[in-house]
């Protein structure tokens, strides 16, 4: 099992759900017979659970794989996959596009650090940017595109390129 919740996910839960979740979590982990789960239950019981980020892994391998899967936009930039000034656009979901009478949010670009600025905020991960546009649960890798070699390419494709060269290391 892999659970990744950031402070935004937890804070957006209805209060009762958040409370039930934080009560349920240690009990659920007690049913697992791993020393990792027992250690996490102890750690949670010692603190008031108000995590910035909550990650739960059942093995060190899962933790390492999950950490590797958290690709940042700056990593694409550092690898030369994206470059400063490349145009960026966010594809709007059908309902939003119909309401705004356009298909994309245009006018964004890759910064000198490889990040994207939108409405005064800097984003090094695409999903928080997509959440800013759509609300909770939006996947920026799917909806954000970069213009590379005169073609619009989804960030998901660029992430796959990055992974294919970095998984071998």
PDB file of C-alpha atoms in Angstrom:
ATOM      1  CA  UNK A   1       0.000   0.000   0.000  1.00  0.00           C
ATOM      2  CA  UNK A   2       1.238   3.490  -0.812  1.00  0.00           C
ATOM      3  CA  UNK A   3      -0.514   6.564   0.523  1.00  0.00           C
ATOM      4  CA  UNK A   4       0.682  10.062  -0.246  1.00  0.00           C
ATOM      5  CA  UNK A   5      -1.241  12.955   1.247  1.00  0.00           C
ATOM      6  CA  UNK A   6       0.099  16.470   1.398  1.00  0.00           C
ATOM      7  CA  UNK A   7      -1.068  19.229   3.703  1.00  0.00           C
ATOM      8  CA  UNK A   8      -3.454  20.491   1.038  1.00  0.00           C
ATOM      9  CA  UNK A   9      -5.128  17.072   0.712  1.00  0.00           C
ATOM     10  CA  UNK A  10      -5.543  16.750   4.460  1.00  0.00           C
ATOM     11  CA  UNK A  11      -6.670  20.334   4.992  1.00  0.00           C
ATOM     12  CA  UNK A  12      -9.295  20.024   2.246  1.00  0.00           C
ATOM     13  CA  UNK A  13     -10.874  16.985   3.855  1.00  0.00           C
ATOM     14  CA  UNK A  14     -14.085  17.789   5.702  1.00  0.00           C
ATOM     15  CA  UNK A  15     -13.198  18.132   9.381  1.00  0.00           C
ATOM     16  CA  UNK A  16     -15.054  14.985  10.415  1.00  0.00           C
ATOM     17  CA  UNK A  17     -13.420  12.920   7.652  1.00  0.00           C
ATOM     18  CA  UNK A  18      -9.967  14.277   8.562  1.00  0.00           C
ATOM     19  CA  UNK A  19     -10.556  13.384  12.202  1.00  0.00           C
ATOM     20  CA  UNK A  20     -11.785   9.872  11.331  1.00  0.00           C
ATOM     21  CA  UNK A  21      -8.888   9.327   8.944  1.00  0.00           C
ATOM     22  CA  UNK A  22      -6.298  10.331  11.519  1.00  0.00           C
ATOM     23  CA  UNK A  23      -7.969   8.043  14.078  1.00  0.00           C
ATOM     24  CA  UNK A  24      -8.264   5.144  11.602  1.00  0.00           C
ATOM     25  CA  UNK A  25      -4.705   5.286  10.326  1.00  0.00           C
ATOM     26  CA  UNK A  26      -2.879   4.022  13.440  1.00  0.00           C
ATOM     27  CA  UNK A  27      -5.495   1.294  13.928  1.00  0.00           C
ATOM     28  CA  UNK A  28      -5.135   0.161  10.327  1.00  0.00           C
ATOM     29  CA  UNK A  29      -1.380   0.031  10.636  1.00  0.00           C
ATOM     30  CA  UNK A  30      -1.618  -2.074  13.797  1.00  0.00           C
ATOM     31  CA  UNK A  31      -3.170  -4.832  11.680  1.00  0.00           C
ATOM     32  CA  UNK A  32       0.063  -5.020   9.694  1.00  0.00           C
ATOM     33  CA  UNK A  33       2.709  -7.154  11.362  1.00  0.00           C
ATOM     34  CA  UNK A  34       5.718  -5.206  10.238  1.00  0.00           C
ATOM     35  CA  UNK A  35       8.178  -3.386  12.434  1.00  0.00           C
ATOM     36  CA  UNK A  36       7.857  -0.414  10.084  1.00  0.00           C
ATOM     37  CA  UNK A  37       4.091  -0.175  10.708  1.00  0.00           C
ATOM     38  CA  UNK A  38       4.557  -0.580  14.446  1.00  0.00           C
ATOM     39  CA  UNK A  39       7.207   2.155  14.447  1.00  0.00           C
ATOM     40  CA  UNK A  40       4.941   4.478  12.476  1.00  0.00           C
ATOM     41  CA  UNK A  41       2.005   3.830  14.837  1.00  0.00           C
ATOM     42  CA  UNK A  42       4.302   4.673  17.764  1.00  0.00           C
ATOM     43  CA  UNK A  43       5.554   7.828  16.017  1.00  0.00           C
ATOM     44  CA  UNK A  44       1.982   8.939  15.224  1.00  0.00           C
ATOM     45  CA  UNK A  45       0.866   8.304  18.789  1.00  0.00           C
ATOM     46  CA  UNK A  46       3.749  10.456  20.084  1.00  0.00           C
ATOM     47  CA  UNK A  47       2.816  13.467  17.973  1.00  0.00           C
ATOM     48  CA  UNK A  48      -0.209  15.500  17.173  1.00  0.00           C
ATOM     49  CA  UNK A  49      -0.738  14.436  13.581  1.00  0.00           C
ATOM     50  CA  UNK A  50      -0.719  17.580  11.505  1.00  0.00           C
ATOM     51  CA  UNK A  51       1.755  16.551   8.825  1.00  0.00           C
ATOM     52  CA  UNK A  52       3.033  18.711   6.037  1.00  0.00           C
ATOM     53  CA  UNK A  53       3.212  15.488   4.076  1.00  0.00           C
ATOM     54  CA  UNK A  54       2.200  12.007   5.129  1.00  0.00           C
ATOM     55  CA  UNK A  55       3.809   9.094   3.320  1.00  0.00           C
ATOM     56  CA  UNK A  56       3.201   5.482   4.291  1.00  0.00           C
ATOM     57  CA  UNK A  57       5.344   2.711   2.855  1.00  0.00           C
ATOM     58  CA  UNK A  58       5.443  -0.922   3.825  1.00  0.00           C
ATOM     59  CA  UNK A  59       9.025  -1.421   2.695  1.00  0.00           C
ATOM     60  CA  UNK A  60      12.162   0.618   2.102  1.00  0.00           C
ATOM     61  CA  UNK A  61      12.027  -0.416  -1.583  1.00  0.00           C
ATOM     62  CA  UNK A  62       8.574   1.121  -1.961  1.00  0.00           C
ATOM     63  CA  UNK A  63       9.824   4.293  -0.297  1.00  0.00           C
ATOM     64  CA  UNK A  64      12.814   4.519  -2.639  1.00  0.00           C
ATOM     65  CA  UNK A  65      10.629   3.866  -5.714  1.00  0.00           C
ATOM     66  CA  UNK A  66       8.075   6.461  -4.596  1.00  0.00           C
ATOM     67  CA  UNK A  67      10.806   9.007  -3.956  1.00  0.00           C
ATOM     68  CA  UNK A  68      12.179   8.389  -7.434  1.00  0.00           C
ATOM     69  CA  UNK A  69       8.697   8.813  -8.918  1.00  0.00           C
ATOM     70  CA  UNK A  70       8.439  12.341  -7.501  1.00  0.00           C
ATOM     71  CA  UNK A  71      10.006  14.035 -10.515  1.00  0.00           C
ATOM     72  CA  UNK A  72      10.323  17.810 -10.351  1.00  0.00           C
ATOM     73  CA  UNK A  73      10.159  20.223 -13.254  1.00  0.00           C
ATOM     74  CA  UNK A  74      13.635  21.469 -12.321  1.00  0.00           C
ATOM     75  CA  UNK A  75      14.949  17.921 -12.869  1.00  0.00           C
ATOM     76  CA  UNK A  76      13.658  18.002 -16.450  1.00  0.00           C
ATOM     77  CA  UNK A  77      15.361  21.382 -16.817  1.00  0.00           C
ATOM     78  CA  UNK A  78      18.660  20.217 -15.295  1.00  0.00           C
ATOM     79  CA  UNK A  79      18.655  17.243 -17.702  1.00  0.00           C
ATOM     80  CA  UNK A  80      18.201  19.595 -20.680  1.00  0.00           C
ATOM     81  CA  UNK A  81      14.741  18.217 -21.507  1.00  0.00           C
ATOM     82  CA  UNK A  82      13.200  21.661 -20.974  1.00  0.00           C
ATOM     83  CA  UNK A  83      14.868  25.029 -21.441  1.00  0.00           C
ATOM     84  CA  UNK A  84      14.349  28.565 -20.168  1.00  0.00           C
ATOM     85  CA  UNK A  85      11.626  30.402 -22.086  1.00  0.00           C
ATOM     86  CA  UNK A  86       9.923  27.313 -23.545  1.00  0.00           C
ATOM     87  CA  UNK A  87       6.192  28.050 -23.895  1.00  0.00           C
ATOM     88  CA  UNK A  88       3.882  26.212 -21.510  1.00  0.00           C
ATOM     89  CA  UNK A  89       0.118  25.798 -21.656  1.00  0.00           C
ATOM     90  CA  UNK A  90      -2.470  24.121 -19.472  1.00  0.00           C
ATOM     91  CA  UNK A  91      -5.135  22.123 -21.288  1.00  0.00           C
ATOM     92  CA  UNK A  92      -8.517  22.927 -19.814  1.00  0.00           C
ATOM     93  CA  UNK A  93     -10.967  20.186 -18.966  1.00  0.00           C
ATOM     94  CA  UNK A  94     -14.074  20.170 -21.139  1.00  0.00           C
ATOM     95  CA  UNK A  95     -16.388  21.875 -18.630  1.00  0.00           C
ATOM     96  CA  UNK A  96     -13.901  24.610 -17.775  1.00  0.00           C
ATOM     97  CA  UNK A  97     -12.989  25.107 -21.458  1.00  0.00           C
ATOM     98  CA  UNK A  98     -16.645  25.499 -22.418  1.00  0.00           C
ATOM     99  CA  UNK A  99     -17.224  27.988 -19.609  1.00  0.00           C
ATOM    100  CA  UNK A 100     -14.140  30.051 -20.538  1.00  0.00           C
ATOM    101  CA  UNK A 101     -14.671  29.533 -24.289  1.00  0.00           C
ATOM    102  CA  UNK A 102     -11.083  28.437 -24.843  1.00  0.00           C
ATOM    103  CA  UNK A 103      -9.136  25.181 -24.656  1.00  0.00           C
ATOM    104  CA  UNK A 104      -5.928  26.299 -22.930  1.00  0.00           C
ATOM    105  CA  UNK A 105      -4.375  28.675 -20.454  1.00  0.00           C
ATOM    106  CA  UNK A 106      -1.558  30.124 -22.542  1.00  0.00           C
ATOM    107  CA  UNK A 107       1.251  32.557 -21.883  1.00  0.00           C
ATOM    108  CA  UNK A 108       3.220  30.485 -19.382  1.00  0.00           C
ATOM    109  CA  UNK A 109       6.855  29.532 -19.840  1.00  0.00           C
ATOM    110  CA  UNK A 110       9.735  27.638 -18.266  1.00  0.00           C
ATOM    111  CA  UNK A 111      11.643  29.914 -15.877  1.00  0.00           C
ATOM    112  CA  UNK A 112      15.408  30.270 -15.506  1.00  0.00           C
ATOM    113  CA  UNK A 113      15.209  27.653 -12.715  1.00  0.00           C
ATOM    114  CA  UNK A 114      13.108  25.217 -14.765  1.00  0.00           C
ATOM    115  CA  UNK A 115       9.910  25.969 -12.874  1.00  0.00           C
ATOM    116  CA  UNK A 116       6.618  27.494 -14.020  1.00  0.00           C
ATOM    117  CA  UNK A 117       5.125  30.704 -12.626  1.00  0.00           C
ATOM    118  CA  UNK A 118       1.336  31.059 -12.602  1.00  0.00           C
ATOM    119  CA  UNK A 119      -0.565  33.888 -10.945  1.00  0.00           C
ATOM    120  CA  UNK A 120       2.469  34.932  -8.925  1.00  0.00           C
ATOM    121  CA  UNK A 121       3.294  31.435  -7.625  1.00  0.00           C
ATOM    122  CA  UNK A 122       6.257  29.306  -8.628  1.00  0.00           C
ATOM    123  CA  UNK A 123       5.643  25.604  -9.281  1.00  0.00           C
ATOM    124  CA  UNK A 124       8.354  22.936  -9.408  1.00  0.00           C
ATOM    125  CA  UNK A 125       5.773  20.165  -9.694  1.00  0.00           C
ATOM    126  CA  UNK A 126       2.986  20.259 -12.272  1.00  0.00           C
ATOM    127  CA  UNK A 127       0.167  18.802 -10.178  1.00  0.00           C
ATOM    128  CA  UNK A 128       0.012  21.683  -7.662  1.00  0.00           C
ATOM    129  CA  UNK A 129      -0.265  24.003 -10.670  1.00  0.00           C
ATOM    130  CA  UNK A 130      -3.086  21.863 -12.092  1.00  0.00           C
ATOM    131  CA  UNK A 131      -4.779  21.919  -8.671  1.00  0.00           C
ATOM    132  CA  UNK A 132      -4.545  25.734  -8.756  1.00  0.00           C
ATOM    133  CA  UNK A 133      -6.383  25.678 -12.110  1.00  0.00           C
ATOM    134  CA  UNK A 134      -8.860  22.806 -11.535  1.00  0.00           C
ATOM    135  CA  UNK A 135      -9.061  22.101  -7.834  1.00  0.00           C
ATOM    136  CA  UNK A 136      -8.192  18.911  -5.922  1.00  0.00           C
ATOM    137  CA  UNK A 137      -7.194  15.745  -7.734  1.00  0.00           C
ATOM    138  CA  UNK A 138      -5.821  17.307 -10.919  1.00  0.00           C
ATOM    139  CA  UNK A 139      -2.819  15.649 -12.548  1.00  0.00           C
ATOM    140  CA  UNK A 140      -0.512  18.263 -14.005  1.00  0.00           C
ATOM    141  CA  UNK A 141       1.605  15.695 -15.839  1.00  0.00           C
ATOM    142  CA  UNK A 142      -1.469  14.974 -17.954  1.00  0.00           C
ATOM    143  CA  UNK A 143      -2.818  18.491 -18.551  1.00  0.00           C
ATOM    144  CA  UNK A 144       0.284  20.663 -18.866  1.00  0.00           C
ATOM    145  CA  UNK A 145       2.125  20.838 -22.178  1.00  0.00           C
ATOM    146  CA  UNK A 146       5.455  22.325 -23.250  1.00  0.00           C
ATOM    147  CA  UNK A 147       6.281  23.447 -26.766  1.00  0.00           C
ATOM    148  CA  UNK A 148       9.438  21.623 -27.788  1.00  0.00           C
ATOM    149  CA  UNK A 149      10.740  21.537 -31.364  1.00  0.00           C
ATOM    150  CA  UNK A 150       7.544  23.289 -32.542  1.00  0.00           C
ATOM    151  CA  UNK A 151       5.317  20.566 -31.059  1.00  0.00           C
ATOM    152  CA  UNK A 152       3.192  20.620 -27.928  1.00  0.00           C
ATOM    153  CA  UNK A 153       4.213  17.715 -25.702  1.00  0.00           C
ATOM    154  CA  UNK A 154       2.522  16.654 -22.472  1.00  0.00           C
ATOM    155  CA  UNK A 155       4.775  16.828 -19.426  1.00  0.00           C
ATOM    156  CA  UNK A 156       4.014  13.133 -18.881  1.00  0.00           C
ATOM    157  CA  UNK A 157       5.986  12.331 -22.052  1.00  0.00           C
ATOM    158  CA  UNK A 158       8.909  14.487 -20.920  1.00  0.00           C
ATOM    159  CA  UNK A 159       8.869  12.805 -17.514  1.00  0.00           C
ATOM    160  CA  UNK A 160       9.071   9.417 -19.245  1.00  0.00           C
ATOM    161  CA  UNK A 161      12.134  10.614 -21.157  1.00  0.00           C
ATOM    162  CA  UNK A 162      13.724  11.743 -17.885  1.00  0.00           C
ATOM    163  CA  UNK A 163      12.911   8.432 -16.198  1.00  0.00           C
ATOM    164  CA  UNK A 164      14.257   6.367 -19.084  1.00  0.00           C
ATOM    165  CA  UNK A 165      17.658   8.034 -18.727  1.00  0.00           C
ATOM    166  CA  UNK A 166      17.704   8.173 -14.909  1.00  0.00           C
ATOM    167  CA  UNK A 167      16.383   4.699 -14.115  1.00  0.00           C
ATOM    168  CA  UNK A 168      19.621   3.281 -15.522  1.00  0.00           C
ATOM    169  CA  UNK A 169      21.762   5.187 -13.027  1.00  0.00           C
TER     170      UNK A 169
END
